[in-house]
mmCIF file with all atom_site columns, C-alpha atoms in Angstrom:
data_model
loop_
_atom_site.group_PDB
_atom_site.id
_atom_site.type_symbol
_atom_site.label_atom_id
_atom_site.label_alt_id
_atom_site.label_comp_id
_atom_site.label_asym_id
_atom_site.label_entity_id
_atom_site.label_seq_id
_atom_site.pdbx_PDB_ins_code
_atom_site.Cartn_x
_atom_site.Cartn_y
_atom_site.Cartn_z
_atom_site.occupancy
_atom_site.B_iso_or_equiv
_atom_site.pdbx_formal_charge
_atom_site.auth_seq_id
_atom_site.auth_comp_id
_atom_site.auth_asym_id
_atom_site.auth_atom_id
_atom_site.pdbx_PDB_model_num
ATOM 1   C CA . ALA A 1 1   ? -18.768 21.630 2.933   1.00 0.00 ? 1   ALA A CA 1
ATOM 2   C CA . GLN A 1 2   ? -17.666 19.585 5.395   1.00 0.00 ? 2   GLN A CA 1
ATOM 3   C CA . SER A 1 3   ? -15.222 21.243 7.630   1.00 0.00 ? 3   SER A CA 1
ATOM 4   C CA . VAL A 1 4   ? -13.206 20.794 11.039  1.00 0.00 ? 4   VAL A CA 1
ATOM 5   C CA . ALA A 1 5   ? -11.955 23.773 12.422  1.00 0.00 ? 5   ALA A CA 1
ATOM 6   C CA . GLN A 1 6   ? -9.254  24.222 15.243  1.00 0.00 ? 6   GLN A CA 1
ATOM 7   C CA . PRO A 1 7   ? -9.244  28.029 15.624  1.00 0.00 ? 7   PRO A CA 1
ATOM 8   C CA . GLU A 1 8   ? -5.662  28.106 17.858  1.00 0.00 ? 8   GLU A CA 1
ATOM 9   C CA . ASP A 1 9   ? -1.959  27.853 15.169  1.00 0.00 ? 9   ASP A CA 1
ATOM 10  C CA . GLN A 1 10  ? -0.833  27.202 19.163  1.00 0.00 ? 10  GLN A CA 1
ATOM 11  C CA . VAL A 1 11  ? -1.676  26.553 22.572  1.00 0.00 ? 11  VAL A CA 1
ATOM 12  C CA . ASN A 1 12  ? 0.968   27.390 25.956  1.00 0.00 ? 12  ASN A CA 1
ATOM 13  C CA . VAL A 1 13  ? 0.185   26.546 29.221  1.00 0.00 ? 13  VAL A CA 1
ATOM 14  C CA . ALA A 1 14  ? 2.248   25.650 31.757  1.00 0.00 ? 14  ALA A CA 1
ATOM 15  C CA . GLU A 1 15  ? 2.796   21.929 33.259  1.00 0.00 ? 15  GLU A CA 1
ATOM 16  C CA . GLY A 1 16  ? 0.479   20.929 35.763  1.00 0.00 ? 16  GLY A CA 1
ATOM 17  C CA . ASN A 1 17  ? -2.230  23.047 34.867  1.00 0.00 ? 17  ASN A CA 1
ATOM 18  C CA . PRO A 1 18  ? -5.460  21.938 32.050  1.00 0.00 ? 18  PRO A CA 1
ATOM 19  C CA . LEU A 1 19  ? -5.613  22.070 28.761  1.00 0.00 ? 19  LEU A CA 1
ATOM 20  C CA . THR A 1 20  ? -7.565  22.445 26.145  1.00 0.00 ? 20  THR A CA 1
ATOM 21  C CA . VAL A 1 21  ? -7.418  22.559 23.127  1.00 0.00 ? 21  VAL A CA 1
ATOM 22  C CA . LYS A 1 22  ? -10.570 23.933 20.808  1.00 0.00 ? 22  LYS A CA 1
ATOM 23  C CA . CYS A 1 23  ? -11.918 21.685 17.454  1.00 0.00 ? 23  CYS A CA 1
ATOM 24  C CA . THR A 1 24  ? -15.163 22.704 15.901  1.00 0.00 ? 24  THR A CA 1
ATOM 25  C CA . TYR A 1 25  ? -17.569 21.102 12.991  1.00 0.00 ? 25  TYR A CA 1
ATOM 26  C CA . SER A 1 26  ? -19.800 21.259 9.944   1.00 0.00 ? 26  SER A CA 1
ATOM 27  C CA . VAL A 1 27  ? -21.013 18.640 8.795   1.00 0.00 ? 27  VAL A CA 1
ATOM 28  C CA . SER A 1 28  ? -24.093 17.379 7.862   1.00 0.00 ? 28  SER A CA 1
ATOM 29  C CA . GLY A 1 29  ? -25.827 13.844 10.067  1.00 0.00 ? 29  GLY A CA 1
ATOM 30  C CA . ASN A 1 30  ? -24.058 12.327 12.760  1.00 0.00 ? 30  ASN A CA 1
ATOM 31  C CA . PRO A 1 31  ? -20.756 13.122 13.574  1.00 0.00 ? 31  PRO A CA 1
ATOM 32  C CA . TYR A 1 32  ? -17.915 10.084 13.750  1.00 0.00 ? 32  TYR A CA 1
ATOM 33  C CA . LEU A 1 33  ? -15.052 12.366 15.514  1.00 0.00 ? 33  LEU A CA 1
ATOM 34  C CA . PHE A 1 34  ? -11.978 11.867 16.219  1.00 0.00 ? 34  PHE A CA 1
ATOM 35  C CA . TRP A 1 35  ? -8.566  13.225 17.608  1.00 0.00 ? 35  TRP A CA 1
ATOM 36  C CA . TYR A 1 36  ? -4.528  12.613 16.944  1.00 0.00 ? 36  TYR A CA 1
ATOM 37  C CA . VAL A 1 37  ? -1.516  13.406 18.309  1.00 0.00 ? 37  VAL A CA 1
ATOM 38  C CA . GLN A 1 38  ? 1.738   13.903 17.031  1.00 0.00 ? 38  GLN A CA 1
ATOM 39  C CA . TYR A 1 39  ? 5.119   13.922 17.054  1.00 0.00 ? 39  TYR A CA 1
ATOM 40  C CA . PRO A 1 40  ? 8.012   15.246 15.040  1.00 0.00 ? 40  PRO A CA 1
ATOM 41  C CA . ASN A 1 41  ? 8.316   13.086 12.606  1.00 0.00 ? 41  ASN A CA 1
ATOM 42  C CA . ARG A 1 42  ? 5.913   10.333 13.329  1.00 0.00 ? 42  ARG A CA 1
ATOM 43  C CA . GLY A 1 43  ? 3.002   9.570  11.760  1.00 0.00 ? 43  GLY A CA 1
ATOM 44  C CA . LEU A 1 44  ? -0.443  9.881  13.642  1.00 0.00 ? 44  LEU A CA 1
ATOM 45  C CA . GLN A 1 45  ? -2.029  8.248  16.701  1.00 0.00 ? 45  GLN A CA 1
ATOM 46  C CA . PHE A 1 46  ? -4.954  8.087  17.788  1.00 0.00 ? 46  PHE A CA 1
ATOM 47  C CA . LEU A 1 47  ? -6.367  9.247  20.934  1.00 0.00 ? 47  LEU A CA 1
ATOM 48  C CA . LEU A 1 48  ? -9.785  9.538  21.431  1.00 0.00 ? 48  LEU A CA 1
ATOM 49  C CA . LYS A 1 49  ? -13.499 8.973  19.362  1.00 0.00 ? 49  LYS A CA 1
ATOM 50  C CA . TYR A 1 50  ? -16.883 10.266 19.315  1.00 0.00 ? 50  TYR A CA 1
ATOM 51  C CA . ILE A 1 51  ? -19.142 7.760  17.787  1.00 0.00 ? 51  ILE A CA 1
ATOM 52  C CA . THR A 1 52  ? -22.255 7.908  19.947  1.00 0.00 ? 52  THR A CA 1
ATOM 53  C CA . GLY A 1 53  ? -23.617 7.372  23.484  1.00 0.00 ? 53  GLY A CA 1
ATOM 54  C CA . ASP A 1 54  ? -21.698 9.397  26.832  1.00 0.00 ? 54  ASP A CA 1
ATOM 55  C CA . ASN A 1 55  ? -20.803 12.780 25.446  1.00 0.00 ? 55  ASN A CA 1
ATOM 56  C CA . LEU A 1 56  ? -17.729 13.105 27.714  1.00 0.00 ? 56  LEU A CA 1
ATOM 57  C CA . VAL A 1 57  ? -15.163 10.682 26.132  1.00 0.00 ? 57  VAL A CA 1
ATOM 58  C CA . LYS A 1 58  ? -11.862 9.071  27.620  1.00 0.00 ? 58  LYS A CA 1
ATOM 59  C CA . GLY A 1 59  ? -9.076  8.209  25.733  1.00 0.00 ? 59  GLY A CA 1
ATOM 60  C CA . SER A 1 60  ? -5.656  7.281  26.016  1.00 0.00 ? 60  SER A CA 1
ATOM 61  C CA . TYR A 1 61  ? -2.710  9.100  28.124  1.00 0.00 ? 61  TYR A CA 1
ATOM 62  C CA . GLY A 1 62  ? -5.135  11.258 30.346  1.00 0.00 ? 62  GLY A CA 1
ATOM 63  C CA . PHE A 1 63  ? -7.086  12.682 27.475  1.00 0.00 ? 63  PHE A CA 1
ATOM 64  C CA . GLU A 1 64  ? -10.588 13.308 27.529  1.00 0.00 ? 64  GLU A CA 1
ATOM 65  C CA . ALA A 1 65  ? -13.416 15.380 25.180  1.00 0.00 ? 65  ALA A CA 1
ATOM 66  C CA . GLU A 1 66  ? -16.627 16.824 25.732  1.00 0.00 ? 66  GLU A CA 1
ATOM 67  C CA . PHE A 1 67  ? -19.408 16.464 22.096  1.00 0.00 ? 67  PHE A CA 1
ATOM 68  C CA . ASN A 1 68  ? -21.837 19.112 22.030  1.00 0.00 ? 68  ASN A CA 1
ATOM 69  C CA . LYS A 1 69  ? -23.752 19.070 19.102  1.00 0.00 ? 69  LYS A CA 1
ATOM 70  C CA . SER A 1 70  ? -25.462 22.478 19.607  1.00 0.00 ? 70  SER A CA 1
ATOM 71  C CA . GLN A 1 71  ? -22.411 24.294 19.650  1.00 0.00 ? 71  GLN A CA 1
ATOM 72  C CA . THR A 1 72  ? -20.756 21.868 17.524  1.00 0.00 ? 72  THR A CA 1
ATOM 73  C CA . SER A 1 73  ? -17.963 20.898 19.113  1.00 0.00 ? 73  SER A CA 1
ATOM 74  C CA . PHE A 1 74  ? -15.106 18.633 20.493  1.00 0.00 ? 74  PHE A CA 1
ATOM 75  C CA . HIS A 1 75  ? -12.502 20.027 23.107  1.00 0.00 ? 75  HIS A CA 1
ATOM 76  C CA . LEU A 1 76  ? -9.909  18.066 23.634  1.00 0.00 ? 76  LEU A CA 1
ATOM 77  C CA . LYS A 1 77  ? -8.756  18.524 26.759  1.00 0.00 ? 77  LYS A CA 1
ATOM 78  C CA . LYS A 1 78  ? -6.661  17.163 30.201  1.00 0.00 ? 78  LYS A CA 1
ATOM 79  C CA . PRO A 1 79  ? -6.749  17.946 34.046  1.00 0.00 ? 79  PRO A CA 1
ATOM 80  C CA . SER A 1 80  ? -2.681  18.413 34.805  1.00 0.00 ? 80  SER A CA 1
ATOM 81  C CA . ALA A 1 81  ? -1.294  18.638 31.831  1.00 0.00 ? 81  ALA A CA 1
ATOM 82  C CA . LEU A 1 82  ? 2.676   16.607 31.452  1.00 0.00 ? 82  LEU A CA 1
ATOM 83  C CA . VAL A 1 83  ? 5.796   18.449 29.774  1.00 0.00 ? 83  VAL A CA 1
ATOM 84  C CA . SER A 1 84  ? 5.563   15.507 27.321  1.00 0.00 ? 84  SER A CA 1
ATOM 85  C CA . ASP A 1 85  ? 2.101   16.136 25.850  1.00 0.00 ? 85  ASP A CA 1
ATOM 86  C CA . SER A 1 86  ? 3.618   18.693 23.764  1.00 0.00 ? 86  SER A CA 1
ATOM 87  C CA . ALA A 1 87  ? 3.131   18.033 20.128  1.00 0.00 ? 87  ALA A CA 1
ATOM 88  C CA . LEU A 1 88  ? 0.254   18.433 16.995  1.00 0.00 ? 88  LEU A CA 1
ATOM 89  C CA . TYR A 1 89  ? -3.107  18.101 17.725  1.00 0.00 ? 89  TYR A CA 1
ATOM 90  C CA . PHE A 1 90  ? -5.373  16.863 15.058  1.00 0.00 ? 90  PHE A CA 1
ATOM 91  C CA . CYS A 1 91  ? -9.279  16.941 14.716  1.00 0.00 ? 91  CYS A CA 1
ATOM 92  C CA . ALA A 1 92  ? -11.001 15.346 12.625  1.00 0.00 ? 92  ALA A CA 1
ATOM 93  C CA . VAL A 1 93  ? -14.535 13.813 11.373  1.00 0.00 ? 93  VAL A CA 1
ATOM 94  C CA . ARG A 1 94  ? -15.198 11.524 8.723   1.00 0.00 ? 94  ARG A CA 1
ATOM 95  C CA . LEU A 1 95  ? -16.945 11.418 6.377   1.00 0.00 ? 95  LEU A CA 1
ATOM 96  C CA . ASN A 1 96  ? -20.126 8.729  5.021   1.00 0.00 ? 96  ASN A CA 1
ATOM 97  C CA . THR A 1 97  ? -17.642 8.031  3.014   1.00 0.00 ? 97  THR A CA 1
ATOM 98  C CA . ASP A 1 98  ? -15.563 6.959  5.174   1.00 0.00 ? 98  ASP A CA 1
ATOM 99  C CA . LYS A 1 99  ? -12.675 8.871  4.898   1.00 0.00 ? 99  LYS A CA 1
ATOM 100 C CA . LEU A 1 100 ? -10.966 11.657 7.570   1.00 0.00 ? 100 LEU A CA 1
ATOM 101 C CA . ILE A 1 101 ? -11.122 15.330 6.807   1.00 0.00 ? 101 ILE A CA 1
ATOM 102 C CA . PHE A 1 102 ? -8.301  16.502 9.276   1.00 0.00 ? 102 PHE A CA 1
ATOM 103 C CA . GLY A 1 103 ? -9.168  20.601 11.411  1.00 0.00 ? 103 GLY A CA 1
ATOM 104 C CA . THR A 1 104 ? -5.460  22.401 10.606  1.00 0.00 ? 104 THR A CA 1
ATOM 105 C CA . GLY A 1 105 ? -3.342  21.574 13.790  1.00 0.00 ? 105 GLY A CA 1
ATOM 106 C CA . THR A 1 106 ? -3.226  22.711 17.379  1.00 0.00 ? 106 THR A CA 1
ATOM 107 C CA . ARG A 1 107 ? 0.786   22.874 18.649  1.00 0.00 ? 107 ARG A CA 1
ATOM 108 C CA . LEU A 1 108 ? 0.641   22.202 22.025  1.00 0.00 ? 108 LEU A CA 1
ATOM 109 C CA . GLN A 1 109 ? 2.838   23.595 24.549  1.00 0.00 ? 109 GLN A CA 1
ATOM 110 C CA . VAL A 1 110 ? 3.915   22.745 27.925  1.00 0.00 ? 110 VAL A CA 1
ATOM 111 C CA . PHE A 1 111 ? 6.089   24.836 29.733  1.00 0.00 ? 111 PHE A CA 1
ATOM 112 C CA . PRO A 1 112 ? 7.879   23.164 32.831  1.00 0.00 ? 112 PRO A CA 1
ATOM 113 C CA . GLY B 2 1   ? -3.466  -0.262 19.291  1.00 0.00 ? 1   GLY B CA 1
ATOM 114 C CA . ALA B 2 2   ? -3.802  -1.351 15.820  1.00 0.00 ? 2   ALA B CA 1
ATOM 115 C CA . VAL B 2 3   ? 0.472   -1.561 14.690  1.00 0.00 ? 3   VAL B CA 1
ATOM 116 C CA . VAL B 2 4   ? 1.051   -0.204 10.366  1.00 0.00 ? 4   VAL B CA 1
ATOM 117 C CA . SER B 2 5   ? 4.350   -0.350 9.557   1.00 0.00 ? 5   SER B CA 1
ATOM 118 C CA . GLN B 2 6   ? 5.695   2.315  6.344   1.00 0.00 ? 6   GLN B CA 1
ATOM 119 C CA . HIS B 2 7   ? 9.012   2.054  4.818   1.00 0.00 ? 7   HIS B CA 1
ATOM 120 C CA . PRO B 2 8   ? 11.764  3.310  4.054   1.00 0.00 ? 8   PRO B CA 1
ATOM 121 C CA . SER B 2 9   ? 11.299  5.756  7.045   1.00 0.00 ? 9   SER B CA 1
ATOM 122 C CA . ARG B 2 10  ? 13.466  8.494  5.162   1.00 0.00 ? 10  ARG B CA 1
ATOM 123 C CA . VAL B 2 11  ? 14.386  8.714  1.335   1.00 0.00 ? 11  VAL B CA 1
ATOM 124 C CA . ILE B 2 12  ? 16.357  11.053 -0.698  1.00 0.00 ? 12  ILE B CA 1
ATOM 125 C CA . CYS B 2 13  ? 16.713  10.140 -4.056  1.00 0.00 ? 13  CYS B CA 1
ATOM 126 C CA . LYS B 2 14  ? 17.063  11.911 -7.007  1.00 0.00 ? 14  LYS B CA 1
ATOM 127 C CA . SER B 2 15  ? 14.856  14.948 -9.649  1.00 0.00 ? 15  SER B CA 1
ATOM 128 C CA . GLY B 2 16  ? 13.292  12.294 -12.480 1.00 0.00 ? 16  GLY B CA 1
ATOM 129 C CA . THR B 2 17  ? 13.877  8.794  -10.352 1.00 0.00 ? 17  THR B CA 1
ATOM 130 C CA . SER B 2 18  ? 11.147  6.434  -8.517  1.00 0.00 ? 18  SER B CA 1
ATOM 131 C CA . VAL B 2 19  ? 10.132  6.226  -5.261  1.00 0.00 ? 19  VAL B CA 1
ATOM 132 C CA . LYS B 2 20  ? 8.227   4.022  -3.988  1.00 0.00 ? 20  LYS B CA 1
ATOM 133 C CA . ILE B 2 21  ? 6.637   3.582  0.190   1.00 0.00 ? 21  ILE B CA 1
ATOM 134 C CA . GLU B 2 22  ? 5.563   0.385  1.456   1.00 0.00 ? 22  GLU B CA 1
ATOM 135 C CA . CYS B 2 23  ? 3.190   0.887  4.470   1.00 0.00 ? 23  CYS B CA 1
ATOM 136 C CA . ARG B 2 24  ? 2.107   -2.130 6.547   1.00 0.00 ? 24  ARG B CA 1
ATOM 137 C CA . SER B 2 25  ? -0.625  -3.395 8.716   1.00 0.00 ? 25  SER B CA 1
ATOM 138 C CA . LEU B 2 26  ? 1.205   -5.501 11.197  1.00 0.00 ? 26  LEU B CA 1
ATOM 139 C CA . ASP B 2 27  ? -1.325  -6.983 13.482  1.00 0.00 ? 27  ASP B CA 1
ATOM 140 C CA . PHE B 2 28  ? -4.970  -7.384 11.294  1.00 0.00 ? 28  PHE B CA 1
ATOM 141 C CA . GLN B 2 29  ? -6.026  -7.816 8.568   1.00 0.00 ? 29  GLN B CA 1
ATOM 142 C CA . ALA B 2 30  ? -7.244  -3.909 6.549   1.00 0.00 ? 30  ALA B CA 1
ATOM 143 C CA . THR B 2 31  ? -9.229  -3.840 3.401   1.00 0.00 ? 31  THR B CA 1
ATOM 144 C CA . THR B 2 32  ? -8.749  -0.865 2.940   1.00 0.00 ? 32  THR B CA 1
ATOM 145 C CA . MET B 2 33  ? -5.811  1.547  3.466   1.00 0.00 ? 33  MET B CA 1
ATOM 146 C CA . PHE B 2 34  ? -5.626  5.491  3.131   1.00 0.00 ? 34  PHE B CA 1
ATOM 147 C CA . TRP B 2 35  ? -2.563  7.474  1.660   1.00 0.00 ? 35  TRP B CA 1
ATOM 148 C CA . TYR B 2 36  ? -2.111  11.760 2.404   1.00 0.00 ? 36  TYR B CA 1
ATOM 149 C CA . ARG B 2 37  ? -0.049  13.678 2.229   1.00 0.00 ? 37  ARG B CA 1
ATOM 150 C CA . GLN B 2 38  ? 1.859   16.477 4.613   1.00 0.00 ? 38  GLN B CA 1
ATOM 151 C CA . PHE B 2 39  ? 3.014   19.848 4.064   1.00 0.00 ? 39  PHE B CA 1
ATOM 152 C CA . PRO B 2 40  ? 5.554   21.346 6.762   1.00 0.00 ? 40  PRO B CA 1
ATOM 153 C CA . LYS B 2 41  ? 3.849   23.189 9.990   1.00 0.00 ? 41  LYS B CA 1
ATOM 154 C CA . LYS B 2 42  ? 0.208   21.516 7.342   1.00 0.00 ? 42  LYS B CA 1
ATOM 155 C CA . SER B 2 43  ? -3.241  18.848 8.037   1.00 0.00 ? 43  SER B CA 1
ATOM 156 C CA . LEU B 2 44  ? -3.164  16.231 6.438   1.00 0.00 ? 44  LEU B CA 1
ATOM 157 C CA . MET B 2 45  ? -4.042  15.535 2.929   1.00 0.00 ? 45  MET B CA 1
ATOM 158 C CA . LEU B 2 46  ? -5.938  12.750 1.336   1.00 0.00 ? 46  LEU B CA 1
ATOM 159 C CA . MET B 2 47  ? -4.655  11.382 -1.330  1.00 0.00 ? 47  MET B CA 1
ATOM 160 C CA . ALA B 2 48  ? -6.109  8.254  -2.352  1.00 0.00 ? 48  ALA B CA 1
ATOM 161 C CA . THR B 2 49  ? -8.135  5.599  -1.255  1.00 0.00 ? 49  THR B CA 1
ATOM 162 C CA . SER B 2 50  ? -6.351  2.224  -1.306  1.00 0.00 ? 50  SER B CA 1
ATOM 163 C CA . ASN B 2 51  ? -8.759  -1.115 -1.612  1.00 0.00 ? 51  ASN B CA 1
ATOM 164 C CA . GLU B 2 52  ? -7.219  -5.102 -1.485  1.00 0.00 ? 52  GLU B CA 1
ATOM 165 C CA . GLY B 2 53  ? -7.691  -6.356 -5.003  1.00 0.00 ? 53  GLY B CA 1
ATOM 166 C CA . SER B 2 54  ? -9.320  -3.011 -6.450  1.00 0.00 ? 54  SER B CA 1
ATOM 167 C CA . LYS B 2 55  ? -7.793  -0.246 -8.245  1.00 0.00 ? 55  LYS B CA 1
ATOM 168 C CA . ALA B 2 56  ? -7.148  3.405  -5.661  1.00 0.00 ? 56  ALA B CA 1
ATOM 169 C CA . THR B 2 57  ? -8.924  6.059  -5.542  1.00 0.00 ? 57  THR B CA 1
ATOM 170 C CA . TYR B 2 58  ? -8.093  9.751  -6.110  1.00 0.00 ? 58  TYR B CA 1
ATOM 171 C CA . GLU B 2 59  ? -9.009  12.842 -4.834  1.00 0.00 ? 59  GLU B CA 1
ATOM 172 C CA . GLN B 2 60  ? -9.455  15.262 -7.503  1.00 0.00 ? 60  GLN B CA 1
ATOM 173 C CA . GLY B 2 61  ? -6.197  17.040 -7.704  1.00 0.00 ? 61  GLY B CA 1
ATOM 174 C CA . VAL B 2 62  ? -4.443  13.998 -7.748  1.00 0.00 ? 62  VAL B CA 1
ATOM 175 C CA . GLU B 2 63  ? -1.613  12.942 -10.668 1.00 0.00 ? 63  GLU B CA 1
ATOM 176 C CA . LYS B 2 64  ? -2.586  9.064  -10.277 1.00 0.00 ? 64  LYS B CA 1
ATOM 177 C CA . ASP B 2 65  ? -0.272  7.833  -13.497 1.00 0.00 ? 65  ASP B CA 1
ATOM 178 C CA . LYS B 2 66  ? 2.286   10.445 -10.883 1.00 0.00 ? 66  LYS B CA 1
ATOM 179 C CA . PHE B 2 67  ? 1.428   8.578  -7.723  1.00 0.00 ? 67  PHE B CA 1
ATOM 180 C CA . LEU B 2 68  ? 0.846   4.410  -8.454  1.00 0.00 ? 68  LEU B CA 1
ATOM 181 C CA . ILE B 2 69  ? -0.570  3.529  -5.781  1.00 0.00 ? 69  ILE B CA 1
ATOM 182 C CA . ASN B 2 70  ? -1.154  -1.071 -5.073  1.00 0.00 ? 70  ASN B CA 1
ATOM 183 C CA . HIS B 2 71  ? -2.964  -3.028 -2.192  1.00 0.00 ? 71  HIS B CA 1
ATOM 184 C CA . ALA B 2 72  ? -2.073  -6.567 -3.895  1.00 0.00 ? 72  ALA B CA 1
ATOM 185 C CA . SER B 2 73  ? -2.524  -8.371 0.014   1.00 0.00 ? 73  SER B CA 1
ATOM 186 C CA . LEU B 2 74  ? -4.964  -7.212 2.865   1.00 0.00 ? 74  LEU B CA 1
ATOM 187 C CA . THR B 2 75  ? -1.859  -6.695 4.849   1.00 0.00 ? 75  THR B CA 1
ATOM 188 C CA . LEU B 2 76  ? 0.453   -4.111 2.130   1.00 0.00 ? 76  LEU B CA 1
ATOM 189 C CA . SER B 2 77  ? 0.087   -1.084 0.533   1.00 0.00 ? 77  SER B CA 1
ATOM 190 C CA . THR B 2 78  ? 2.884   0.494  -1.748  1.00 0.00 ? 78  THR B CA 1
ATOM 191 C CA . LEU B 2 79  ? 2.419   4.338  -2.986  1.00 0.00 ? 79  LEU B CA 1
ATOM 192 C CA . THR B 2 80  ? 5.421   4.943  -5.902  1.00 0.00 ? 80  THR B CA 1
ATOM 193 C CA . VAL B 2 81  ? 6.368   8.033  -6.467  1.00 0.00 ? 81  VAL B CA 1
ATOM 194 C CA . THR B 2 82  ? 7.180   7.695  -10.967 1.00 0.00 ? 82  THR B CA 1
ATOM 195 C CA . SER B 2 83  ? 9.795   10.306 -12.304 1.00 0.00 ? 83  SER B CA 1
ATOM 196 C CA . ALA B 2 84  ? 9.604   12.071 -8.948  1.00 0.00 ? 84  ALA B CA 1
ATOM 197 C CA . HIS B 2 85  ? 10.550  15.943 -8.350  1.00 0.00 ? 85  HIS B CA 1
ATOM 198 C CA . PRO B 2 86  ? 12.022  18.456 -5.867  1.00 0.00 ? 86  PRO B CA 1
ATOM 199 C CA . GLU B 2 87  ? 7.962   19.979 -5.848  1.00 0.00 ? 87  GLU B CA 1
ATOM 200 C CA . ASP B 2 88  ? 7.176   16.042 -4.480  1.00 0.00 ? 88  ASP B CA 1
ATOM 201 C CA . SER B 2 89  ? 8.936   16.607 -1.050  1.00 0.00 ? 89  SER B CA 1
ATOM 202 C CA . SER B 2 90  ? 6.507   15.921 1.333   1.00 0.00 ? 90  SER B CA 1
ATOM 203 C CA . PHE B 2 91  ? 5.767   13.645 3.970   1.00 0.00 ? 91  PHE B CA 1
ATOM 204 C CA . TYR B 2 92  ? 3.337   10.832 3.056   1.00 0.00 ? 92  TYR B CA 1
ATOM 205 C CA . ILE B 2 93  ? 1.988   8.682  5.811   1.00 0.00 ? 93  ILE B CA 1
ATOM 206 C CA . CYS B 2 94  ? 0.242   5.528  5.071   1.00 0.00 ? 94  CYS B CA 1
ATOM 207 C CA . SER B 2 95  ? -3.200  4.018  7.437   1.00 0.00 ? 95  SER B CA 1
ATOM 208 C CA . SER B 2 96  ? -4.985  1.443  6.893   1.00 0.00 ? 96  SER B CA 1
ATOM 209 C CA . ARG B 2 97  ? -8.570  0.482  9.048   1.00 0.00 ? 97  ARG B CA 1
ATOM 210 C CA . LEU B 2 98  ? -9.335  -1.798 11.097  1.00 0.00 ? 98  LEU B CA 1
ATOM 211 C CA . ALA B 2 99  ? -11.535 -4.655 8.835   1.00 0.00 ? 99  ALA B CA 1
ATOM 212 C CA . GLY B 2 100 ? -15.229 -4.890 10.329  1.00 0.00 ? 100 GLY B CA 1
ATOM 213 C CA . VAL B 2 101 ? -14.422 -2.085 12.531  1.00 0.00 ? 101 VAL B CA 1
ATOM 214 C CA . LEU B 2 102 ? -15.519 0.978  9.918   1.00 0.00 ? 102 LEU B CA 1
ATOM 215 C CA . ASP B 2 103 ? -14.692 4.204  12.030  1.00 0.00 ? 103 ASP B CA 1
ATOM 216 C CA . THR B 2 104 ? -11.501 3.875  13.437  1.00 0.00 ? 104 THR B CA 1
ATOM 217 C CA . GLN B 2 105 ? -7.617  4.638  11.189  1.00 0.00 ? 105 GLN B CA 1
ATOM 218 C CA . TYR B 2 106 ? -4.414  4.149  12.169  1.00 0.00 ? 106 TYR B CA 1
ATOM 219 C CA . PHE B 2 107 ? -1.195  5.334  11.222  1.00 0.00 ? 107 PHE B CA 1
ATOM 220 C CA . GLY B 2 108 ? 2.022   5.163  10.231  1.00 0.00 ? 108 GLY B CA 1
ATOM 221 C CA . PRO B 2 109 ? 5.214   6.960  11.190  1.00 0.00 ? 109 PRO B CA 1
ATOM 222 C CA . GLY B 2 110 ? 5.309   9.145  7.655   1.00 0.00 ? 110 GLY B CA 1
ATOM 223 C CA . THR B 2 111 ? 8.165   8.963  4.795   1.00 0.00 ? 111 THR B CA 1
ATOM 224 C CA . ARG B 2 112 ? 10.182  11.977 4.262   1.00 0.00 ? 112 ARG B CA 1
ATOM 225 C CA . LEU B 2 113 ? 10.603  12.272 0.579   1.00 0.00 ? 113 LEU B CA 1
ATOM 226 C CA . THR B 2 114 ? 13.653  14.121 -0.604  1.00 0.00 ? 114 THR B CA 1
ATOM 227 C CA . VAL B 2 115 ? 13.969  14.707 -4.226  1.00 0.00 ? 115 VAL B CA 1
ATOM 228 C CA . LEU B 2 116 ? 17.393  16.758 -5.174  1.00 0.00 ? 116 LEU B CA 1
#
């Protein structure tokens, strides 16, 4: 079955430190991978996507993600975290049918 | 990026009544819209895929007679929760797929439904 896993419910990081939010996937064929961020009582905001090409994808707000085919991972990263980055982050994979399958979400907490 | 709006942002209704939620793509035409449901501290669950001018495709386990979806134009889709019950209380989020750009969905801000 095709799926997306976010192994960490919560990630805590101090402001200014690098952050990583993990995502692994299991799909047949070439994956289309996405990261979205959700602030409280809000919809999802698109951060970045990997379709093809360079494995390192740069997105909004200084975030980037690295596609690793051998490890079937698409971890989200940022070199220097901000308190305002605190939110719920979702990894998603698009199926051939155009549907998105979401991971369970990871809450990022950045402490001042 | 593309802008998607939802109305209302919050609604409280009595059990047994029906509630309509609108989803609009404000600056682009959306041939396909999606409706999701999100439970507290949980991920998004796809309810249905809505294509302009045709019937919606519902996911397994979603009652099509309870969650009526209409996609009458390229910029508007509506979700009507009929005969709402407390267990229908949830956060409903729509998304629109930009026509000609198959891979990216843009999400609305969500609607918090509370059924008393």
